[in-house]
Amino acid sequence: MQSLVEKAEILIEALPYIRRFFGKTVVIKYGGHAMLEPPLRETFAKDVVLLKYVGLRPVIVHGGGPQIGAQLERLGKPGIFVDGLRVTDDETMEVVEMVLGGTVNREIVGMLQRAGGRAAGLTGCDGSLLRVERKLMKGQDIGRVGHVVEVDPSAMEAISESGFVPVIAPIGLDSSGLTYNVNADEAAGAIAVALGAEKLVLLTDVEGVLDADGNRVSELSRKGALKYIDEKIIQGGMIPKVECCLNVLANGVPRAHIIDGRVLHAVLLEIFTDDSGVGTVFTA
Amino acid sequence: MQSLVEKAEILIEALPYIRRFFGKTVVIKYGGHAMLEPPLRETFAKDVVLLKYVGLRPVIVHGGGPQIGAQLERLGKPGIFVDGLRVTDDETMEVVEMVLGGTVNREIVGMLQRAGGRAAGLTGCDGSLLRVERKLMKGQDIGRVGHVVEVDPSAMEAISESGFVPVIAPIGLDSSGLTYNVNADEAAGAIAVALGAEKLVLLTDVEGVLDADGNRVSELSRKGALKYIDEKIIQGGMIPKVECCLNVLANGVPRAHIIDGRVLHAVLLEIFTDDSGVGTVFTA
Amino acid sequence: MQSLVEKAEILIEALPYIRRFFGKTVVIKYGGHAMLEPPLRETFAKDVVLLKYVGLRPVIVHGGGPQIGAQLERLGKPGIFVDGLRVTDDETMEVVEMVLGGTVNREIVGMLQRAGGRAAGLTGCDGSLLRVERKLMKGQDIGRVGHVVEVDPSAMEAISESGFVPVIAPIGLDSSGLTYNVNADEAAGAIAVALGAEKLVLLTDVEGVLDADGNRVSELSRKGALKYIDEKIIQGGMIPKVECCLNVLANGVPRAHIIDGRVLHAVLLEIFTDDSGVGTVFTA
Amino acid sequence: MQSLVEKAEILIEALPYIRRFFGKTVVIKYGGHAMLEPPLRETFAKDVVLLKYVGLRPVIVHGGGPQIGAQLERLGKPGIFVDGLRVTDDETMEVVEMVLGGTVNREIVGMLQRAGGRAAGLTGCDGSLLRVERKLMKGQDIGRVGHVVEVDPSAMEAISESGFVPVIAPIGLDSSGLTYNVNADEAAGAIAVALGAEKLVLLTDVEGVLDADGNRVSELSRKGALKYIDEKIIQGGMIPKVECCLNVLANGVPRAHIIDGRVLHAVLLEIFTDDSGVGTVFTA
Amino acid sequence: MQSLVEKAEILIEALPYIRRFFGKTVVIKYGGHAMLEPPLRETFAKDVVLLKYVGLRPVIVHGGGPQIGAQLERLGKPGIFVDGLRVTDDETMEVVEMVLGGTVNREIVGMLQRAGGRAAGLTGCDGSLLRVERKLMKGQDIGRVGHVVEVDPSAMEAISESGFVPVIAPIGLDSSGLTYNVNADEAAGAIAVALGAEKLVLLTDVEGVLDADGNRVSELSRKGALKYIDEKIIQGGMIPKVECCLNVLANGVPRAHIIDGRVLHAVLLEIFTDDSGVGTVFTA
Amino acid sequence: MQSLVEKAEILIEALPYIRRFFGKTVVIKYGGHAMLEPPLRETFAKDVVLLKYVGLRPVIVHGGGPQIGAQLERLGKPGIFVDGLRVTDDETMEVVEMVLGGTVNREIVGMLQRAGGRAAGLTGCDGSLLRVERKLMKGQDIGRVGHVVEVDPSAMEAISESGFVPVIAPIGLDSSGLTYNVNADEAAGAIAVALGAEKLVLLTDVEGVLDADGNRVSELSRKGALKYIDEKIIQGGMIPKVECCLNVLANGVPRAHIIDGRVLHAVLLEIFTDDSGVGTVFTA
């Protein structure tokens, strides 16, 4: 009995967090190890379903780079990357659509449903969710890679209000109806802004932002983040993630997080403990 | 970090129970030690607020016998009891209304609000919630004691749908507008039936129903309960409580529970663990 | 038949007033003789029920000074008053809650229901209706007496929209959850402002404001009222009532009235005749 | 002041009637002197507007025989009647439509609006309100006279729910779209049945049904009414009116009334006094 | 089969127009030959019903000059005109009401219903739709002719939202409740403005605005139109029509059209072809 | 102009069909040539968008056999078929999901959007739309091929009510969360029954059902269809399609059609011409 009471007390400890986020939207970019390793996948699914039941409105935006790479390899077609962005010819884009829309999206929907939730998947093409333009990389065309110029959240909201967790594959449409690959962090940020989300959470495979001594920084202001980039303390693939966070803050989302998806229940811990606990939070 | 993950797993363990009871009404008769001792009061309040936030619809019906007795004593007017029912003359009834409607009800509302919830109190007179007739005890008039003949839940539902936990003092009105004291278990049962509740929970100061050997019985069928009464294994003040449970089952409430209010978080444990854990559950 | 036609014509005379106030909220401070004498109580109840049926939204805020005094006396605890405000120690506050919330509120709800209406009672603690701070009197602490700093009308509105007349006991909560006695005129004024009421009506035991010659003044502007206070034509207990009226006018309520509750059907006459008929009206 | 109190008491006397009919539909056939004489017209309009404001849903169905006759005469075209039903050739029907739909209906709408109400007129052709078939009179074709075979109340209800009193001219359409004159009593009865009205009121130029001694009968059962017809105590033009009342009773309308439209405020008196007061009520 | 495919393609050609006007209100002034000649009447009715079914919200405002004239003649009372406006004495006004409200309005409703639509007629008096003031013509009183000063669209909107096409007779009320004849173009314009219509369409008996060479001008700006009036290229009865169009543009209606009602399906062609096709369009 | 009028008349001809199907659901199985050949694809998309705009509720269920075959071939993995059903091992199922969910579904959504419509794609896994069990073929396990045992239409309906055309890929889930390939005809039939559709339309690559002489049969009763199967006039792949149609009729869908998808605008012609025009209609 004693242990039951302790469990009850842990539930009760969650109450202030549940109250704080009741009815709020949280957009989660899902990718990396958290998407590839079974125990992490399972706890992620349960975390999201729990959030939905206790009154938050989680929205999942997923990537799928490794799966796309594996399928391209299977087809004997290795990918080319420029600055972390895949060069996407038409044939590659076809594979991107198949893998993101056909395999990865379905798997995430399925795993949320096995965890007891209700979920439905969309790509950014459904209901013109993600309207994009062709993205140039240092002035060069890198194929069917788009950046988001407009979000129409109505299909996604219809699904969310009907009690489902929307799971979004980051494929966008340009004005001629051509499909484009979109960076999942960027898609998640654009959706967070369009939905007036309470927070954006980027699941990564790192501890968070590290300072010059290699220690995790639990909170960073805009100014601090820009200074770190300037001083090359933040570098490489972390730069666009940090910029994505700063961008959503500038557009009215109160908090953005880079958290460590390799930790079991990382999402739940981020929501249900104080901000200093997991990863790095960016604040305006 | 390890301990955080364990906490997260305890939250996740609650998920199946949250799903099962999502949107369901649970009527809780609140009384006894759980209402009198500060630590029990506080955990009860947190439990109820948590239930409300995670999507259940708790309704509290409270008693107040000890407080009424204390006030009568203060006024130099001791109560008379017949078969556990207070004989209620007009002067006593005035005290009942003051104490139940003016003191106890407000305290419970206040303690739910301090625990972070939103609550609003009503007596059974408000909006003709509890329509009663004078109750005879073994053919004898015991004063202004009523039994419920009709429930109009509309004011209570308006409050519940606006996000408040309704807290009900068991005072009823007869057709002439005269007020009556109503047994809180009976009031809770009548309200559970009127609301189509998922369960009725009676908080008591005992472990549950005990068998002939004095061990708690975790589950009892209607037939089993009647046999126990017949064999005098169930006796005294437990009989009307058991009858109240059997009565709500017969009127469509799926489960009724007699649980031990002296246990910290008794309500939460009842909802969030298997039925065998706390008290006795009655099933049709 | 002739007399029936005359009666019909009196009904028809009410038509312009019914149209003018259709769907409008009227907050009535109920107290004094009108609350104590049976024939006045009964006509008040009928007046309010009629107003509700013909499309107005009456809200009743009641006092209860004499009843509190009587109960304190019964308990051998006489009250102390400073400038018309009760000094309220913890024990007195307990009695205030019992009497206002448990006795007086229930009686008013009951009498409206006997008059054929639907009513439900709340105290200012329910749903955090009245948020207060401790009030100092000439710089001195007079105990648990609060002044209203915020009104959350949502529970009251839920009840009103469900067809009930809300009956409010003027007890408030501070930010720590402690309860306070609130002057009923002040509570009524704060509620009138929060609801965007069409008018505030204070039922009193005087004819209205009297001029220097002792004649009732049927209408007073803000300027006129301040002049009367300045010239001590208005004095004593009338000053806070007049200030309450001026305050609601300053906060957007179009009209505030001090009327004579000793007159049968005073409320109905105030609504259904021209303003000059009953008491004093204050206009911005 | 005394007289004001008496007036207030007369208002209060209306309360039980207001409660009884709150939200109920009352269909009133308007015609005869009540439609022709200015003082009666004016009190009728005020009565209807008052009913609307105090929560009833009045629907007016009007005739217009005298006005049609006058217009036919002006055009040098006298009408022909068979058993109280106008023989209606095409040219006559054109006049019927002009007068009922163009003159009488507008006048009634206008007079309700001058009395402070909101009203909107329709004919039975609007929204296919009255679907009719050609009526034969003793096997003979009497032209464009129809009997109602179906009522589509949706346009009328849209108007009523938007706060307007619907005013209906009794012109119907057959399945080919041809228009027909419909007896106003019959149209009112069919509409009362279609709306599930609480009562049908036929305004006439007589006191009510008279017994063999010429005294008004205040209440008649179906059986009693049939006996009176059989014994020729009821005869002539009163027979179809009585049959209309019996017909609506048989179709679920609880009460039907034949009342004396020559009495000032006849409608108000019928609703706001006991049934014995005005005309004859028919009960199932 | 080939011809069926061609028909399907014609349906598909309409798709962009259906999309553009989906859910938009179009106010059509209906009069002239289109109202008098059977084949034009029938195609007009079908056009309007089709518009309603494919998602537009057509509102019809009709005139009736010829029918009024015919009826006045039948009654031996010829009309007098000043600058195209009928001098309207009381007797004439009575005829106007009978003919517009009783005959013409019903006929249009009937013809829309025969074409398979649902329609309901109102005059500008119903629900105080058209509030007018007496109009002076060059400073002279020309009787009961009004110009619109306020529009209350609520009854009309209730009908429209219930799935009916509103058909409006241009009769207005002044503040005393007196009825007035209103020019149908003006009434249609005022209603278009009040409803926030997408376009106003005036059906006329001319090709459109003609230029100095007698050729139809397909599009005219405000400036161009004023120049034409100034240069007397637009003159006579066309001037008020053009001014009506310019007026609605100035009040937020994006487009106003003068089209040739003598062409079969003129309304459908105007909506479902490019603007240059039919009549003259005025743009801001 | 003449040709414009003819076009208008063709639009008007569609009116009775628009009225008949207004607000009705039509489930269309889309596949075969109509999905593979550009001109047919384009007209199909326009047809569906037009249906949506004129008030029908089209739902598209698509196959993708050829595309799956092509992808399997590309991956060097030829499919095996038993009785027209693909034997589906896990690797094949992965390809099925990628192609149906990732490629084909997106393409159809994209083509509807390019045609001016709003569309959103789901697979039968989203929101547990298609709950299936493993299907045995003549008692033999043919891998991950399922038959539908339950349909949860809520996500699909949320999308449809938000103005989107739902496009469904026929992949189902069993109770353990494993995905299965579902025959698209069968999925369409199950969805038609679950939505209470007005009709089911199967687009095929044949003219319809042919009689013994090879002539198309425009209408077949249940009895007639069973006789044709019995007499082997209907055989091979046509048998399950006919059985699918008979099955939906038996479950309350009024009409089921097998139509020739090789005809331009086949869907539009089926809806907007008489049933005898295109393919074979089955009626109960």
Coordinates of N, CA, C and O in Angstrom, one line a residue, chain E residues 166-226:
Chain E
P166 N -34.7 34.7 -50.7 CA -35.6 35.8 -50.3 C -36.0 36.6 -51.6 O -35.2 36.9 -52.4
V167 N -37.3 36.9 -51.7 CA -37.9 37.7 -52.8 C -38.5 38.9 -52.1 O -39.4 38.8 -51.3
I168 N -37.9 40.1 -52.5 CA -38.3 41.3 -51.7 C -39.1 42.3 -52.6 O -38.6 42.7 -53.6
A169 N -40.3 42.7 -52.1 CA -41.0 43.8 -52.7 C -40.6 45.1 -52.1 O -40.6 45.3 -50.9
P170 N -40.3 46.1 -53.0 CA -39.7 47.3 -52.5 C -40.7 48.3 -51.9 O -41.0 49.4 -52.5
I171 N -41.2 47.9 -50.8 CA -42.1 48.8 -50.1 C -41.4 49.1 -48.7 O -40.9 48.2 -48.1
G172 N -41.4 50.4 -48.3 CA -40.7 50.7 -47.1 C -41.6 51.3 -46.0 O -42.8 51.7 -46.3
L173 N -41.1 51.4 -44.8 CA -41.9 52.0 -43.7 C -41.1 53.3 -43.2 O -39.9 53.2 -43.1
D174 N -41.9 54.3 -42.9 CA -41.2 55.4 -42.2 C -41.3 55.2 -40.7 O -41.9 54.2 -40.3
S175 N -40.8 56.2 -40.0 CA -40.7 55.9 -38.5 C -42.1 55.9 -37.9 O -42.3 55.4 -36.8
S176 N -43.1 56.5 -38.6 CA -44.5 56.5 -38.0 C -45.2 55.2 -38.4 O -46.4 55.0 -38.1
G177 N -44.6 54.3 -39.3 CA -45.2 53.1 -39.7 C -46.0 53.3 -41.0 O -46.7 52.3 -41.4
L178 N -45.9 54.4 -41.6 CA -46.6 54.6 -42.9 C -45.7 54.0 -44.0 O -44.5 54.0 -44.0
T179 N -46.4 53.4 -45.0 CA -45.7 52.6 -46.1 C -45.4 53.6 -47.2 O -46.2 54.5 -47.5
Y180 N -44.3 53.3 -47.9 CA -43.9 54.1 -49.1 C -43.5 53.2 -50.2 O -42.9 52.1 -50.0
N181 N -43.7 53.6 -51.4 CA -43.1 53.0 -52.6 C -41.6 53.3 -52.7 O -41.2 54.5 -52.4
V182 N -40.8 52.4 -53.0 CA -39.4 52.6 -53.1 C -38.9 52.1 -54.5 O -39.4 51.1 -55.0
N183 N -38.1 52.9 -55.1 CA -37.6 52.5 -56.4 C -36.8 51.2 -56.2 O -36.0 51.0 -55.3
A184 N -37.1 50.2 -57.1 CA -36.6 48.8 -56.9 C -35.0 48.8 -57.0 O -34.4 48.0 -56.3
D185 N -34.5 49.6 -57.9 CA -33.0 49.6 -58.1 C -32.4 50.1 -56.8 O -31.4 49.5 -56.3
E186 N -33.0 51.2 -56.2 CA -32.5 51.7 -55.0 C -32.6 50.7 -53.8 O -31.6 50.6 -53.1
A187 N -33.7 50.1 -53.8 CA -33.9 49.1 -52.7 C -32.9 48.0 -52.8 O -32.3 47.5 -51.9
A188 N -32.7 47.5 -54.1 CA -31.7 46.4 -54.3 C -30.3 46.9 -53.9 O -29.5 46.1 -53.3
G189 N -30.0 48.1 -54.2 CA -28.7 48.6 -53.9 C -28.5 48.7 -52.4 O -27.5 48.3 -51.8
A190 N -29.5 49.2 -51.7 CA -29.4 49.3 -50.2 C -29.3 47.9 -49.6 O -28.5 47.7 -48.6
I191 N -30.0 47.0 -50.1 CA -29.9 45.6 -49.5 C -28.6 45.0 -49.8 O -28.0 44.3 -49.0
A192 N -28.0 45.2 -51.0 CA -26.7 44.7 -51.4 C -25.6 45.2 -50.4 O -24.8 44.5 -49.9
V193 N -25.7 46.5 -50.1 CA -24.8 47.1 -49.1 C -25.0 46.5 -47.7 O -24.0 46.1 -47.1
A194 N -26.2 46.4 -47.3 CA -26.5 45.9 -46.0 C -26.0 44.4 -45.8 O -25.6 44.0 -44.7
L195 N -26.1 43.6 -46.9 CA -25.7 42.2 -46.8 C -24.3 42.0 -47.1 O -23.8 40.8 -47.0
G196 N -23.5 43.1 -47.4 CA -22.1 42.8 -47.8 C -22.1 42.0 -49.0 O -21.3 41.0 -49.1
A197 N -22.9 42.2 -50.0 CA -23.0 41.3 -51.2 C -21.8 41.4 -52.0 O -21.0 42.4 -51.9
E198 N -21.5 40.3 -52.8 CA -20.4 40.3 -53.7 C -20.7 41.1 -54.9 O -19.8 41.6 -55.6
K199 N -22.0 41.0 -55.4 CA -22.3 41.9 -56.5 C -23.8 42.2 -56.5 O -24.6 41.5 -55.9
L200 N -24.1 43.3 -57.2 CA -25.4 43.8 -57.4 C -25.6 43.6 -58.9 O -24.8 44.0 -59.7
V201 N -26.8 43.1 -59.3 CA -27.1 42.9 -60.8 C -28.4 43.5 -61.0 O -29.4 43.2 -60.4
L202 N -28.4 44.6 -61.9 CA -29.7 45.2 -62.3 C -30.1 44.6 -63.7 O -29.4 44.8 -64.7
L203 N -31.2 43.9 -63.7 CA -31.7 43.4 -65.0 C -32.5 44.5 -65.6 O -33.4 45.1 -65.0
T204 N -32.1 44.9 -66.9 CA -32.8 46.0 -67.6 C -33.3 45.5 -68.9 O -33.1 44.3 -69.3
D205 N -33.8 46.4 -69.7 CA -34.3 46.1 -71.0 C -33.4 46.7 -72.1 O -33.8 47.0 -73.2
V206 N -32.1 47.0 -71.7 CA -31.1 47.5 -72.7 C -29.9 46.6 -72.6 O -29.7 45.8 -71.7
E207 N -29.1 46.8 -73.6 CA -27.9 46.0 -73.8 C -26.8 46.2 -72.7 O -26.0 45.4 -72.4
G208 N -26.9 47.4 -72.1 CA -25.9 47.9 -71.1 C -25.7 49.4 -71.4 O -26.5 50.0 -72.1
V209 N -24.6 49.9 -70.9 CA -24.2 51.3 -71.2 C -23.6 51.3 -72.6 O -22.8 50.4 -73.0
L210 N -24.1 52.3 -73.4 CA -23.6 52.4 -74.7 C -22.6 53.6 -74.8 O -22.8 54.6 -74.1
D211 N -21.6 53.5 -75.6 CA -20.7 54.6 -75.8 C -21.2 55.6 -76.8 O -22.3 55.4 -77.3
A212 N -20.4 56.6 -77.1 CA -20.9 57.6 -78.0 C -21.3 57.1 -79.4 O -22.2 57.6 -80.1
D213 N -20.7 55.9 -79.8 CA -21.0 55.3 -81.1 C -22.1 54.3 -81.0 O -22.4 53.6 -82.0
G214 N -22.7 54.2 -79.8 CA -23.8 53.2 -79.7 C -23.3 51.8 -79.4 O -24.1 50.9 -79.5
N215 N -22.1 51.6 -79.1 CA -21.6 50.2 -78.9 C -21.6 50.0 -77.3 O -21.2 50.9 -76.6
R216 N -21.9 48.8 -77.0 CA -21.9 48.5 -75.5 C -20.5 48.6 -74.9 O -19.5 48.1 -75.5
V217 N -20.5 49.2 -73.7 CA -19.2 49.3 -73.0 C -19.2 48.1 -72.0 O -20.2 48.1 -71.2
S218 N -18.3 47.3 -72.1 CA -18.4 46.1 -71.2 C -17.9 46.4 -69.7 O -18.4 45.8 -68.8
E219 N -17.0 47.4 -69.6 CA -16.6 47.7 -68.2 C -16.4 49.2 -68.1 O -15.9 49.9 -69.0
L220 N -16.8 49.7 -66.9 CA -16.7 51.2 -66.7 C -16.2 51.4 -65.3 O -16.7 50.9 -64.3
S221 N -15.2 52.3 -65.2 CA -14.7 52.7 -63.9 C -15.7 53.8 -63.4 O -16.4 54.4 -64.1
R222 N -15.5 54.1 -62.1 CA -16.3 55.2 -61.5 C -16.1 56.5 -62.3 O -17.0 57.2 -62.7
K223 N -14.8 56.7 -62.5 CA -14.4 58.0 -63.2 C -15.0 58.0 -64.6 O -15.6 59.0 -65.1
G224 N -14.9 56.9 -65.3 CA -15.4 56.8 -66.7 C -16.9 57.0 -66.7 O -17.5 57.7 -67.6
A225 N -17.6 56.4 -65.7 CA -19.1 56.6 -65.7 C -19.5 58.0 -65.5 O -20.4 58.5 -66.1
L226 N -18.7 58.7 -64.5 CA -19.1 60.1 -64.2 C -18.8 60.9 -65.5 O -19.6 61.9 -65.8

